[in-house]
mmCIF file of C-alpha atoms in Angstrom:
data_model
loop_
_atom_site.group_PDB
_atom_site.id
_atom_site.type_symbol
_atom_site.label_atom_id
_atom_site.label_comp_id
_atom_site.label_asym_id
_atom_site.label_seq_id
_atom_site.Cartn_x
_atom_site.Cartn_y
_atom_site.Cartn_z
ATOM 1 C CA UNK V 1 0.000 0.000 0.000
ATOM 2 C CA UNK V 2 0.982 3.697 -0.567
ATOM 3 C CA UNK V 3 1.798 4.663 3.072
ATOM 4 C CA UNK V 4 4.858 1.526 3.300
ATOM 5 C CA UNK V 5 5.986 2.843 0.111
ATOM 6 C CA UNK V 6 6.080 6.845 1.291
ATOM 7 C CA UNK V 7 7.065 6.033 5.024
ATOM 8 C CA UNK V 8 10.256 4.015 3.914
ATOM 9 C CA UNK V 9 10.840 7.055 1.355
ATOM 10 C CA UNK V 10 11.831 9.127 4.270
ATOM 11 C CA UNK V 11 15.059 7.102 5.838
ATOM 12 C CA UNK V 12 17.253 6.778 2.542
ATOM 13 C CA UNK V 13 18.061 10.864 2.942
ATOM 14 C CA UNK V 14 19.044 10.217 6.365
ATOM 15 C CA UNK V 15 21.015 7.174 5.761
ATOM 16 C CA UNK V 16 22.885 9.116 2.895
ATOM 17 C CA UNK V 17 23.399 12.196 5.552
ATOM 18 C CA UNK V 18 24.756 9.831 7.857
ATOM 19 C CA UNK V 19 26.922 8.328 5.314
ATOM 20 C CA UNK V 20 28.229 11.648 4.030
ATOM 21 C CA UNK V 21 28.481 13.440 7.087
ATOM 22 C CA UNK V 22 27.030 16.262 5.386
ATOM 23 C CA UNK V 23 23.328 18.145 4.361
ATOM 24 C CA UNK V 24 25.604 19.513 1.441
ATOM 25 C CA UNK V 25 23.540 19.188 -1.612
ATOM 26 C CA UNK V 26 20.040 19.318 0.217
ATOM 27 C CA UNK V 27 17.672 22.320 0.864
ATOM 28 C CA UNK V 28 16.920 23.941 4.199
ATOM 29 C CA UNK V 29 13.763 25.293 2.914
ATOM 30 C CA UNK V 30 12.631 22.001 1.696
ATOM 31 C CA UNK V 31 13.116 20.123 5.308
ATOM 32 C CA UNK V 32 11.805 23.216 7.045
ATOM 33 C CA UNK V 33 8.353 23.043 4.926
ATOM 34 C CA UNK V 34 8.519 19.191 5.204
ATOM 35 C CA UNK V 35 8.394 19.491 9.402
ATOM 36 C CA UNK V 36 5.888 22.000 9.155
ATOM 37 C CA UNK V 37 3.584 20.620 6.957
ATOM 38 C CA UNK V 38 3.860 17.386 8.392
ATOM 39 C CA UNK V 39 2.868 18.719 11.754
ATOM 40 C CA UNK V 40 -0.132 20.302 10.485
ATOM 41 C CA UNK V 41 -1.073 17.101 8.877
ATOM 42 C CA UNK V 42 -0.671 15.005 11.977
ATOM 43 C CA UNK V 43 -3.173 17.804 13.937
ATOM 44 C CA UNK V 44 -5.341 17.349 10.839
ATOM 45 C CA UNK V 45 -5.362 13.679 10.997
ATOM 46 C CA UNK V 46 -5.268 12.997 14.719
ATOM 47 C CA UNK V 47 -8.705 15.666 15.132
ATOM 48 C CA UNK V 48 -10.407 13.904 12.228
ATOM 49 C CA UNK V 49 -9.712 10.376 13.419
ATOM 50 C CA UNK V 50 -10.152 10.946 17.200
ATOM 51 C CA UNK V 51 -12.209 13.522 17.583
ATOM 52 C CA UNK V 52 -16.312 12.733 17.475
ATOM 53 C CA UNK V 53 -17.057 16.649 17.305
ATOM 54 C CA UNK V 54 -15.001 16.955 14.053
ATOM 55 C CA UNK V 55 -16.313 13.653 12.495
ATOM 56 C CA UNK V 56 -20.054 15.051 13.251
ATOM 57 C CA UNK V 57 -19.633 18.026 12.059
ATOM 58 C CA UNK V 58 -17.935 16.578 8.614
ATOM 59 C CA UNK V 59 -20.985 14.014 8.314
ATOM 60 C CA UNK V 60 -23.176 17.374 8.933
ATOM 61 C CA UNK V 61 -21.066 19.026 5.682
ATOM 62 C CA UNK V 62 -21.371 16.135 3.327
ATOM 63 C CA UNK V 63 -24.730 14.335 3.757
ATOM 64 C CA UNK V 64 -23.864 12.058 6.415
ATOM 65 C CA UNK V 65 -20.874 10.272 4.970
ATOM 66 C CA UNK V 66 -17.795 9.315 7.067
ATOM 67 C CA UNK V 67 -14.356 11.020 6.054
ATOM 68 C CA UNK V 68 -11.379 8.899 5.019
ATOM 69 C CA UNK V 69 -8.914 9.438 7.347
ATOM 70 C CA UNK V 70 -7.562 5.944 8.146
ATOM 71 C CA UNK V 71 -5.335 4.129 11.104
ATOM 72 C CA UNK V 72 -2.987 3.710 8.337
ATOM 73 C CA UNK V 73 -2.945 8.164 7.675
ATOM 74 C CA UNK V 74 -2.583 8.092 11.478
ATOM 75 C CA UNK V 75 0.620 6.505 11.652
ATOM 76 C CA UNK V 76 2.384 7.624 8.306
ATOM 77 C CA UNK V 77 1.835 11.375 9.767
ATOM 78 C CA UNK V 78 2.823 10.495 12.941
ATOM 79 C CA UNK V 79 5.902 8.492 11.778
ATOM 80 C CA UNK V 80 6.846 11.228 8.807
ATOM 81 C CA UNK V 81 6.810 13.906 11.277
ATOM 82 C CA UNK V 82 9.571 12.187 13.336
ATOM 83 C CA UNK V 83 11.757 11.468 10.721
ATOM 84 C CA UNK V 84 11.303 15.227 9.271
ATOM 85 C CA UNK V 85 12.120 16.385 12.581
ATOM 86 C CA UNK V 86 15.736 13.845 12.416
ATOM 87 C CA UNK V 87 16.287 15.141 9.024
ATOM 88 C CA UNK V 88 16.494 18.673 10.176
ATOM 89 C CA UNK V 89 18.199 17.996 13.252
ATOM 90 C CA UNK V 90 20.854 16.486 10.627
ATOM 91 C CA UNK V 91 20.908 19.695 9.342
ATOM 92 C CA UNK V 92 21.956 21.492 11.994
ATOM 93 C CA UNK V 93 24.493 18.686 13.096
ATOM 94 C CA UNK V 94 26.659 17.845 9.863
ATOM 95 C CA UNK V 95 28.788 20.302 7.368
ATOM 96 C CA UNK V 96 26.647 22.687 5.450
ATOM 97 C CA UNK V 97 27.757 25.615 2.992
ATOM 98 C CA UNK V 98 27.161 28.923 5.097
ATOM 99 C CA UNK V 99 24.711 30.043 2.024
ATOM 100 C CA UNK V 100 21.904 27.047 3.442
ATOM 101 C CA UNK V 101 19.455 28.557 5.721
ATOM 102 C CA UNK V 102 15.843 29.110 5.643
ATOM 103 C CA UNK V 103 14.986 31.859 3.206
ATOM 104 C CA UNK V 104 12.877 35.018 4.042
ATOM 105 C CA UNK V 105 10.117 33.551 1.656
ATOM 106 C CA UNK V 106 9.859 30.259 4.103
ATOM 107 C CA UNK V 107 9.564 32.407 7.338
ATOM 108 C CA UNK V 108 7.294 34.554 5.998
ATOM 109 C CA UNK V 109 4.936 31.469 4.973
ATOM 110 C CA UNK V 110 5.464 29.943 8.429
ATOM 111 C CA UNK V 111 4.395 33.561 10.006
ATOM 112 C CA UNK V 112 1.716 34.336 7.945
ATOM 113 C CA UNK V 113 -0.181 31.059 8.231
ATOM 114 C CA UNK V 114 0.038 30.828 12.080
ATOM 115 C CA UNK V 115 -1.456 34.376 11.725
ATOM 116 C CA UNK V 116 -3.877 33.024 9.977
ATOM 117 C CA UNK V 117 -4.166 29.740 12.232
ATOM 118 C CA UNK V 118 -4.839 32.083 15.052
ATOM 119 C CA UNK V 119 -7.344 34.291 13.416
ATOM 120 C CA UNK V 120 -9.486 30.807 12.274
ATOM 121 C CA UNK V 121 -9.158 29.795 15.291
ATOM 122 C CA UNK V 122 -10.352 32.712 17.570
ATOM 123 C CA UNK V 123 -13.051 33.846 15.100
ATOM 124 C CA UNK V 124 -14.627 30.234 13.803
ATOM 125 C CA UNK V 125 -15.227 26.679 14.446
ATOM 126 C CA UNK V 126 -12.745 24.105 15.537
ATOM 127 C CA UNK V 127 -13.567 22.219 12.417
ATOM 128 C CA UNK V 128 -12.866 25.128 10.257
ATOM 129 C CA UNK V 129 -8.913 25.531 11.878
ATOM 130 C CA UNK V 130 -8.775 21.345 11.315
ATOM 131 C CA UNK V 131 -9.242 22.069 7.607
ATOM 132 C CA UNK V 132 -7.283 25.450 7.341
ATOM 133 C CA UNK V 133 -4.480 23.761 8.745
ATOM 134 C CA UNK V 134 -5.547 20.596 6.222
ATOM 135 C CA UNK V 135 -4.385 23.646 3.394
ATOM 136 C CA UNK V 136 -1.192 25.065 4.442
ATOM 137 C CA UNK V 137 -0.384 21.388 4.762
ATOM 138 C CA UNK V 138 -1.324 21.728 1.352
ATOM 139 C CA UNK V 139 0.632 24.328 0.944
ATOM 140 C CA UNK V 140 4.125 23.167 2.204
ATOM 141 C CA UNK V 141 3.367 20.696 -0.859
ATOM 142 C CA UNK V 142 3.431 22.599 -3.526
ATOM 143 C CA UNK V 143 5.934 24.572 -2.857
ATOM 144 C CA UNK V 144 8.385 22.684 -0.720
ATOM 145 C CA UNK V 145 10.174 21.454 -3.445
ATOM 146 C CA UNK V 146 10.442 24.566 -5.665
ATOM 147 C CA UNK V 147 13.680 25.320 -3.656
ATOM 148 C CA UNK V 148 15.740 21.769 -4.130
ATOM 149 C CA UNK V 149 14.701 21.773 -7.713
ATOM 150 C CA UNK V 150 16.115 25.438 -8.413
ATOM 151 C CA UNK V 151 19.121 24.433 -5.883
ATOM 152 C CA UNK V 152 19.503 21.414 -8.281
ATOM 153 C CA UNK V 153 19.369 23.330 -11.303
ATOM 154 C CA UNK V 154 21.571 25.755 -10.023
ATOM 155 C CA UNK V 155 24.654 23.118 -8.639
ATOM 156 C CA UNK V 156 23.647 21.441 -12.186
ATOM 157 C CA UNK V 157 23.861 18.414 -10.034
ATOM 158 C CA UNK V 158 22.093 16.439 -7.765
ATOM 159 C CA UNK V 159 24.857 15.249 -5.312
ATOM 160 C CA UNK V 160 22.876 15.176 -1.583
ATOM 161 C CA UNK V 161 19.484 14.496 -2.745
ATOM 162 C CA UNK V 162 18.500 10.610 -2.550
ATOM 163 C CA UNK V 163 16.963 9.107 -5.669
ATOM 164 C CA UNK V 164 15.756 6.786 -3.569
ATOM 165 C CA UNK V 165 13.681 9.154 -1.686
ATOM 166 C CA UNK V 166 12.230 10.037 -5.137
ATOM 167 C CA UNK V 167 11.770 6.771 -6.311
ATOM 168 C CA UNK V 168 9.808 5.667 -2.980
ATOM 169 C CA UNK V 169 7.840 8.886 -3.033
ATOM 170 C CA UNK V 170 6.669 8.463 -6.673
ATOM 171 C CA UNK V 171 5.539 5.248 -6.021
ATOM 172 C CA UNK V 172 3.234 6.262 -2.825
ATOM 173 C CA UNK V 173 1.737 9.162 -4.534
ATOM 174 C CA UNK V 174 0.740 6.817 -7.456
ATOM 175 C CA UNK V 175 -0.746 4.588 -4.834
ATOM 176 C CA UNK V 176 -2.457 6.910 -2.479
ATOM 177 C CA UNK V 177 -3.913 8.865 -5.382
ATOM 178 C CA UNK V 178 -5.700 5.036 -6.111
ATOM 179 C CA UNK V 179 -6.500 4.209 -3.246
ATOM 180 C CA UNK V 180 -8.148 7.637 -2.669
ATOM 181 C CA UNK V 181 -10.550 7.425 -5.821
ATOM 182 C CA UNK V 182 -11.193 3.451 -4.892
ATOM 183 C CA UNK V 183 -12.528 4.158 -1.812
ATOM 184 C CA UNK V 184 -14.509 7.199 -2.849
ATOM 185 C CA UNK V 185 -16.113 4.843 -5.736
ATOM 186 C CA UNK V 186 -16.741 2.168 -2.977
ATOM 187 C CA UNK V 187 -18.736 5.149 -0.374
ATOM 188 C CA UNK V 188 -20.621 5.319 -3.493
ATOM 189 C CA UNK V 189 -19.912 9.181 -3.301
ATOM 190 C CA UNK V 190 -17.039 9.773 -6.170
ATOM 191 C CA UNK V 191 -17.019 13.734 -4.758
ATOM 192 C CA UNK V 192 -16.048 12.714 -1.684
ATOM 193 C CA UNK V 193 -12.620 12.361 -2.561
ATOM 194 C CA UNK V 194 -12.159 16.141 -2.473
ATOM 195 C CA UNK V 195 -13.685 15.642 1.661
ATOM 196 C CA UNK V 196 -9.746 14.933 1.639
ATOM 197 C CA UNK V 197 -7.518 17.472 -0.181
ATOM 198 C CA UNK V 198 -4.836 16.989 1.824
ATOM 199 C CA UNK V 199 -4.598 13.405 0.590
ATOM 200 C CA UNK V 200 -6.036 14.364 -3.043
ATOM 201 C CA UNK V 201 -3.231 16.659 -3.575
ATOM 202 C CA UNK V 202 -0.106 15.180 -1.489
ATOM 203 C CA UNK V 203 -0.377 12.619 -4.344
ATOM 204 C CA UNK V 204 -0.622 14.726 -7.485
ATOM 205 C CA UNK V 205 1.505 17.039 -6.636
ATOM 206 C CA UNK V 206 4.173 14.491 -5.498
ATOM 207 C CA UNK V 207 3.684 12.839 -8.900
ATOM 208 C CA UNK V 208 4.446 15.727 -10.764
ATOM 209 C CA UNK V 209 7.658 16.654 -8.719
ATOM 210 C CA UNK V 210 9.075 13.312 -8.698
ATOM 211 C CA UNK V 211 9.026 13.254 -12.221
ATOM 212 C CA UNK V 212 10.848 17.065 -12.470
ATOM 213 C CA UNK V 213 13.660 15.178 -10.350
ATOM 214 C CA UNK V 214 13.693 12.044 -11.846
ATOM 215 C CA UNK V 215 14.486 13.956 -14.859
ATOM 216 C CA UNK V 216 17.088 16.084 -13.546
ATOM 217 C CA UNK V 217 19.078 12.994 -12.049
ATOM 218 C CA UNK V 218 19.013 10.619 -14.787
ATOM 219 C CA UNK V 219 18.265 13.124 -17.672
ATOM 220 C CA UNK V 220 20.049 16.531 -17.171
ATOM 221 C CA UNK V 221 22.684 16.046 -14.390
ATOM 222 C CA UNK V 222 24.302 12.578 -14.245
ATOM 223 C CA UNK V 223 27.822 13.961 -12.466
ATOM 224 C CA UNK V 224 27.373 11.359 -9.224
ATOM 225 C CA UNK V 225 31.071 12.529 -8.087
ATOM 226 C CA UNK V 226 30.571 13.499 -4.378
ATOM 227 C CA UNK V 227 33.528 15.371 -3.162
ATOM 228 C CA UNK V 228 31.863 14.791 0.840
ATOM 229 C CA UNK V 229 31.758 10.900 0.250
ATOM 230 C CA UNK V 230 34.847 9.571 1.177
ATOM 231 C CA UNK V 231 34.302 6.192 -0.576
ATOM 232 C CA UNK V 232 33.405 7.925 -4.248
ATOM 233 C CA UNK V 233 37.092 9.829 -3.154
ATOM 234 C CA UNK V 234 38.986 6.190 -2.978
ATOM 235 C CA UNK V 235 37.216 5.052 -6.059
ATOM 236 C CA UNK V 236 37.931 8.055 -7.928
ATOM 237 C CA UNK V 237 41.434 8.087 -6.823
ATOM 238 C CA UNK V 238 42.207 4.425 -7.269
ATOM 239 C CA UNK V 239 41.285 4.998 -11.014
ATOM 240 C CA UNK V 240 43.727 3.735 -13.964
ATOM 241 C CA UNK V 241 45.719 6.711 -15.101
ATOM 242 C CA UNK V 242 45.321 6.112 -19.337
ATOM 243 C CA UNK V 243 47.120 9.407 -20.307
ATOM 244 C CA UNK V 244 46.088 13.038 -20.712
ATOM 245 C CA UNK V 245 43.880 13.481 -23.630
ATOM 246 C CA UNK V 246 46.158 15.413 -25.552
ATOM 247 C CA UNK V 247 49.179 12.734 -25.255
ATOM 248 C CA UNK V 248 51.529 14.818 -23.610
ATOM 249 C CA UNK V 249 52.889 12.288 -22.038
ATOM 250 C CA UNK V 250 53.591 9.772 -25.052
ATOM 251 C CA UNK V 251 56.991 10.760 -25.262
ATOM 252 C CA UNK V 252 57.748 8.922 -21.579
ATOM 253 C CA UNK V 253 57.120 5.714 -23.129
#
């Protein structure tokens, strides 16, 4: 199922951090909007799969049917959350450029939707600040990985970003986006898939992405020489010396 595939997706960054001893490569931005996002989707989860005022009050808003949030949504937000917040902690631990930070544009979208967290939240229903927070989860999505795809395109390489992470990712957005229309087809209520549009979108909008960096790894920029990864260093250095190109050298022999 699509949450095995996405929850594995998160460990191969960290393993490759941990290998590399370095977040060289990989985009504060990106792992700031992945914690936050990830914590507004555990609130949004946890209230609409624990709370009986919240599930009422959906059933109220869509003729009686049940939303979709799952065990299985429970745990994946849960589990992504705490491997978001090990990511970033990695971050802060191993060698970074002094250029990666957070960017004004990221701290201004963290200010501005607590702002507007607050405001729901003093001035409507609790149901209304579930599903506002259901949106800048959202959000975080579409644009958390604007910045590693321009950092990418800028290092013309993609040296510190798993594949892997990709790979896994693409694979549970294909699968959650099925799941999500098969079980709206079963409630016999097709629109009730957008009753979830945190679920709706985490899966097209990962889709799309993982394609943009599929391409750029395998398509654009296929350099894999990693000057933080000691073992690429042996290998490179351990490689038979053929001659310079322009046969300067032929007259040694």
């Amino acid at each position: 199922t699509y949450f095995v595939a996405w929850s594995v997706s998160f460990y191969p960054q960290i393993v490759l951090n941990y290998r590399r001893k370095s977040v060289e490569g990989l985009s504060i931005d990106f792992l700031v909007y992945n914690v936050y996002g990830f914590a507004c989707y555990t609130v949004f989860n946890t209230a609409f799969f624990a709370s009986r005022t919240i599930a009422d009050e959906y059933a109220r808003r869509n003729d009686g049917h049940e939303n979709l949030v799952r065990s299985n949504d429970l745990f994946f937000s849960y589990h992504a959350l705490i491997l978001c917040l090990v990511t970033l902690a990695q971050s802060l631990y191993y060698k970074r450029s002094p250029t990666q930070r957070a960017s004004t544009m990221a701290r201004a979208y963290l200010c501005s939707t607590l702002v507007g967290l607050l405001a729901v939240s003093l001035w409507s229903s609790a149901y209304n600040a579930v599903y506002f927070l259901s949106f800048v989860k959202l959000g975080c999505s579409l644009i958390k990985y604007v910045p590693q795809a321009w950092l990418n395109y800028r290092r013309k390489s993609t040296v510190g970003w798993s594949i892997h992470n990709i790979l896994l990712d693409f694979t549970g957005g294909s699968l959650s986006f099925a799941q999500l229309l098969l079980d709206a087809a079963r409630s016999g209520n097709v629109a009730e898939a957008m009753g979830n549009p945190v679920k709706l979108g985490l899966g097209l909008v990962s889709i799309a992405f993982d394609v943009l960096f599929m391409t750029q790894h395998y398509v654009l920029y296929t350099d894999r020489y990693d000057p933080s990864d000691e073992e690429a260093q042996l290998q490179y250095q351990n490689m038979p010396d053929y001659g310079s190109t322009d046969n300067s050298d032929s007259g040694s022999i």
